[in-house]
């Protein structure tokens, strides 16, 4: 752990093991106790003034240097750490740990200048200006396992805007989080700006959310955890000096809907890439699919052919592997149970996959289920693994099916429509306007790029503050308006009085 620039060890440790080789111990991490959490918060608050007073261009320079370190000398290291920690293929590691993280850091410096540039008008005799102050207190960043870029961006974006941050990474990303910490230190991030603790998430969070100086939560993870955090913040509201900012990007049950005019090969490719890259562990991964009766057979045949060409899930060290292991035993057991229940379910047919094995790594075969029940729990629940459920609709019920997509599941993160018929695309874009924060036309629903497709969803999927945009950075500042009168009046009487 890191507090005030110093490495902190408690000697209460846990093993770090790669998901694709769970008997191979690659490291250990130390767990915080309550005293460590207190220390991390006090130290961050003691570091606050110096950092908040640091001119923005110097704050930007630190993170721009971090971006250049990641693009250059640390590129291989952060990619390798991500392959080991999160079992990403080299391609998935590169687009996440290197490309997306570098983009976050560089674009955020640019978005920050856009925010600062936004100033009010001044009428004659007056000069108005807005100062974009950091929040009064500290920001708490809680990050998920699945993206090294998100892990780095959540603390970095708040820190860039002048805040001090307490960062708690996921237990399952610590091996690559360590490289992020190394890069931040090498880039010259001053001591105490981002303090890092590991350990019992509930204990750490309870301590943090009871602190009077808690000023903001930057969370990415599951919906259930985010809701529990929001409740805790509500219960503690009387304790805080300020109303905390709450930003959370959470789960998804992301859809693909194909119109009868969609080319079968394009739909099949969107399914295979959208549902199975990173073992379906992208928040944006397709996990419910709506196919028209007329082309469903052809599309499913193509998907099966593609899946037959994919090597059995294996180690990312094998460059021929398109899918590797899911993140941990808990995830494996849950996914295996979903597959088992599907095997015994009269409403479900398993058309591809259905195998699993955890003897060496947590391997789940890419699995395609077909259901006749569009409201089946497999169409509603997020499993966060390589399982996709397909519902086949009668072609003439296209519009009804759009309503069905809108009314299924609590989430609204990503979704994709495929069609060649322009009117069908217009209909889908309108009918599905509230069921995806990121909506894709003739594409898969994954792969948002910073600066191009700002990312986030609504409903149960989050506060939609769009990571990778100025909108997100705005949540980490508290604007102060300063009005200056150039020549102050010296007589209280207004002209009408005469
Ligand atoms: P998770 O909710 O299990 O964990 C996320 C973080 O919360 C971790 O740091 C974890 O330690 C912490 N946490 C767990 N229980 C907690 C508690 N009781 N109190 C406080 N903190 C707690 O999620 P995960 O498995 O790491 O990530 C997968 C989830 O994240 C999926 O639901 C996925 O959809 C979502 N996700 C969403 C986005 C997005 O942009 N919308 C991006 C990535 C991941």
PDB file of C-alpha atoms in Angstrom, residues 122-221:
ATOM      1  CA  UNK A 122     -18.931  40.477 -17.722  1.00  0.00           C
ATOM      2  CA  UNK A 123     -21.035  43.598 -18.118  1.00  0.00           C
ATOM      3  CA  UNK A 124     -19.502  47.104 -18.125  1.00  0.00           C
ATOM      4  CA  UNK A 125     -17.828  48.014 -14.822  1.00  0.00           C
ATOM      5  CA  UNK A 126     -17.741  44.382 -13.673  1.00  0.00           C
ATOM      6  CA  UNK A 127     -15.347  41.496 -14.052  1.00  0.00           C
ATOM      7  CA  UNK A 128     -16.864  38.028 -13.441  1.00  0.00           C
ATOM      8  CA  UNK A 129     -14.868  34.855 -13.279  1.00  0.00           C
ATOM      9  CA  UNK A 130     -15.306  31.243 -12.171  1.00  0.00           C
ATOM     10  CA  UNK A 131     -12.671  29.356 -10.277  1.00  0.00           C
ATOM     11  CA  UNK A 132     -12.984  25.573 -10.614  1.00  0.00           C
ATOM     12  CA  UNK A 133     -11.928  24.601  -7.105  1.00  0.00           C
ATOM     13  CA  UNK A 134     -11.268  20.991  -6.095  1.00  0.00           C
ATOM     14  CA  UNK A 135     -13.809  19.512  -3.669  1.00  0.00           C
ATOM     15  CA  UNK A 136     -13.365  20.448  -0.032  1.00  0.00           C
ATOM     16  CA  UNK A 137     -12.250  17.150   1.457  1.00  0.00           C
ATOM     17  CA  UNK A 138     -11.018  13.974  -0.212  1.00  0.00           C
ATOM     18  CA  UNK A 139     -12.315  11.721  -3.002  1.00  0.00           C
ATOM     19  CA  UNK A 140     -12.672   7.945  -2.542  1.00  0.00           C
ATOM     20  CA  UNK A 141     -11.980   5.884  -5.689  1.00  0.00           C
ATOM     21  CA  UNK A 142     -13.114   2.231  -5.716  1.00  0.00           C
ATOM     22  CA  UNK A 143     -12.151   0.374  -8.867  1.00  0.00           C
ATOM     23  CA  UNK A 144     -13.146  -2.922 -10.546  1.00  0.00           C
ATOM     24  CA  UNK A 145     -10.919  -5.767 -11.687  1.00  0.00           C
ATOM     25  CA  UNK A 146     -11.739  -5.723 -15.350  1.00  0.00           C
ATOM     26  CA  UNK A 147      -9.975  -2.628 -16.714  1.00  0.00           C
ATOM     27  CA  UNK A 148      -6.497  -1.445 -15.741  1.00  0.00           C
ATOM     28  CA  UNK A 149      -7.401   1.836 -17.497  1.00  0.00           C
ATOM     29  CA  UNK A 150     -10.437   2.381 -15.259  1.00  0.00           C
ATOM     30  CA  UNK A 151      -8.394   1.489 -12.188  1.00  0.00           C
ATOM     31  CA  UNK A 152      -5.882   4.206 -13.066  1.00  0.00           C
ATOM     32  CA  UNK A 153      -8.389   6.754 -14.339  1.00  0.00           C
ATOM     33  CA  UNK A 154     -10.735   6.849 -11.353  1.00  0.00           C
ATOM     34  CA  UNK A 155      -8.137   8.204  -8.915  1.00  0.00           C
ATOM     35  CA  UNK A 156      -6.196  10.127 -11.599  1.00  0.00           C
ATOM     36  CA  UNK A 157      -9.149  12.111 -13.006  1.00  0.00           C
ATOM     37  CA  UNK A 158     -10.128  13.450  -9.569  1.00  0.00           C
ATOM     38  CA  UNK A 159      -6.475  14.160  -8.701  1.00  0.00           C
ATOM     39  CA  UNK A 160      -5.924  16.009 -11.989  1.00  0.00           C
ATOM     40  CA  UNK A 161      -8.665  18.465 -10.966  1.00  0.00           C
ATOM     41  CA  UNK A 162      -6.761  19.229  -7.736  1.00  0.00           C
ATOM     42  CA  UNK A 163      -8.292  16.677  -5.353  1.00  0.00           C
ATOM     43  CA  UNK A 164      -6.537  14.314  -2.993  1.00  0.00           C
ATOM     44  CA  UNK A 165      -7.717  10.724  -3.352  1.00  0.00           C
ATOM     45  CA  UNK A 166      -7.893   7.518  -1.394  1.00  0.00           C
ATOM     46  CA  UNK A 167      -7.828   4.646  -3.880  1.00  0.00           C
ATOM     47  CA  UNK A 168      -8.978   1.085  -3.146  1.00  0.00           C
ATOM     48  CA  UNK A 169      -8.309  -1.179  -6.133  1.00  0.00           C
ATOM     49  CA  UNK A 170     -10.047  -4.531  -6.618  1.00  0.00           C
ATOM     50  CA  UNK A 171      -8.268  -7.482  -4.923  1.00  0.00           C
ATOM     51  CA  UNK A 172      -8.119  -9.059  -8.391  1.00  0.00           C
ATOM     52  CA  UNK A 173      -6.237  -6.244 -10.127  1.00  0.00           C
ATOM     53  CA  UNK A 174      -3.523  -5.472  -7.579  1.00  0.00           C
ATOM     54  CA  UNK A 175      -0.699  -6.957  -9.674  1.00  0.00           C
ATOM     55  CA  UNK A 176      -1.340  -4.378 -12.420  1.00  0.00           C
ATOM     56  CA  UNK A 177      -2.376  -1.645  -9.934  1.00  0.00           C
ATOM     57  CA  UNK A 178       1.172  -1.921  -8.620  1.00  0.00           C
ATOM     58  CA  UNK A 179       2.513  -0.837 -12.025  1.00  0.00           C
ATOM     59  CA  UNK A 180       0.087   2.118 -12.068  1.00  0.00           C
ATOM     60  CA  UNK A 181       1.482   3.192  -8.690  1.00  0.00           C
ATOM     61  CA  UNK A 182       5.023   2.845  -9.978  1.00  0.00           C
ATOM     62  CA  UNK A 183       4.189   5.028 -12.992  1.00  0.00           C
ATOM     63  CA  UNK A 184       2.466   7.726 -10.906  1.00  0.00           C
ATOM     64  CA  UNK A 185       5.488   7.903  -8.606  1.00  0.00           C
ATOM     65  CA  UNK A 186       7.929   7.986 -11.508  1.00  0.00           C
ATOM     66  CA  UNK A 187       5.848  10.774 -13.087  1.00  0.00           C
ATOM     67  CA  UNK A 188       6.410  12.864  -9.972  1.00  0.00           C
ATOM     68  CA  UNK A 189       2.948  12.736  -8.397  1.00  0.00           C
ATOM     69  CA  UNK A 190       3.538  14.434  -5.036  1.00  0.00           C
ATOM     70  CA  UNK A 191       3.249  12.427  -1.828  1.00  0.00           C
ATOM     71  CA  UNK A 192      -0.227  11.928  -0.400  1.00  0.00           C
ATOM     72  CA  UNK A 193      -2.143  12.976  -3.533  1.00  0.00           C
ATOM     73  CA  UNK A 194      -3.217   9.398  -4.255  1.00  0.00           C
ATOM     74  CA  UNK A 195      -2.966   7.094  -1.240  1.00  0.00           C
ATOM     75  CA  UNK A 196      -3.615   3.432  -1.875  1.00  0.00           C
ATOM     76  CA  UNK A 197      -5.020   0.793   0.471  1.00  0.00           C
ATOM     77  CA  UNK A 198      -5.969  -2.848  -0.103  1.00  0.00           C
ATOM     78  CA  UNK A 199      -8.106  -5.194   1.908  1.00  0.00           C
ATOM     79  CA  UNK A 200     -11.580  -5.809   3.280  1.00  0.00           C
ATOM     80  CA  UNK A 201     -13.682  -3.586   1.008  1.00  0.00           C
ATOM     81  CA  UNK A 202     -16.590  -3.308   3.431  1.00  0.00           C
ATOM     82  CA  UNK A 203     -14.354  -2.368   6.385  1.00  0.00           C
ATOM     83  CA  UNK A 204     -12.304   0.184   4.417  1.00  0.00           C
ATOM     84  CA  UNK A 205     -15.436   1.697   2.911  1.00  0.00           C
ATOM     85  CA  UNK A 206     -17.307   1.926   6.222  1.00  0.00           C
ATOM     86  CA  UNK A 207     -14.370   3.875   7.706  1.00  0.00           C
ATOM     87  CA  UNK A 208     -14.109   6.168   4.699  1.00  0.00           C
ATOM     88  CA  UNK A 209     -17.817   6.921   4.402  1.00  0.00           C
ATOM     89  CA  UNK A 210     -18.036   7.870   8.085  1.00  0.00           C
ATOM     90  CA  UNK A 211     -15.388  10.575   7.693  1.00  0.00           C
ATOM     91  CA  UNK A 212     -16.639  14.185   7.856  1.00  0.00           C
ATOM     92  CA  UNK A 213     -14.234  15.209   5.051  1.00  0.00           C
ATOM     93  CA  UNK A 214     -15.493  12.583   2.594  1.00  0.00           C
ATOM     94  CA  UNK A 215     -16.380  14.727  -0.447  1.00  0.00           C
ATOM     95  CA  UNK A 216     -16.821  12.388  -3.401  1.00  0.00           C
ATOM     96  CA  UNK A 217     -17.117   8.766  -4.511  1.00  0.00           C
ATOM     97  CA  UNK A 218     -15.678   7.685  -7.853  1.00  0.00           C
ATOM     98  CA  UNK A 219     -16.868   4.100  -8.254  1.00  0.00           C
ATOM     99  CA  UNK A 220     -16.933   1.514 -10.998  1.00  0.00           C
ATOM    100  CA  UNK A 221     -18.176  -1.980 -10.218  1.00  0.00           C
TER     101      UNK A 221
END
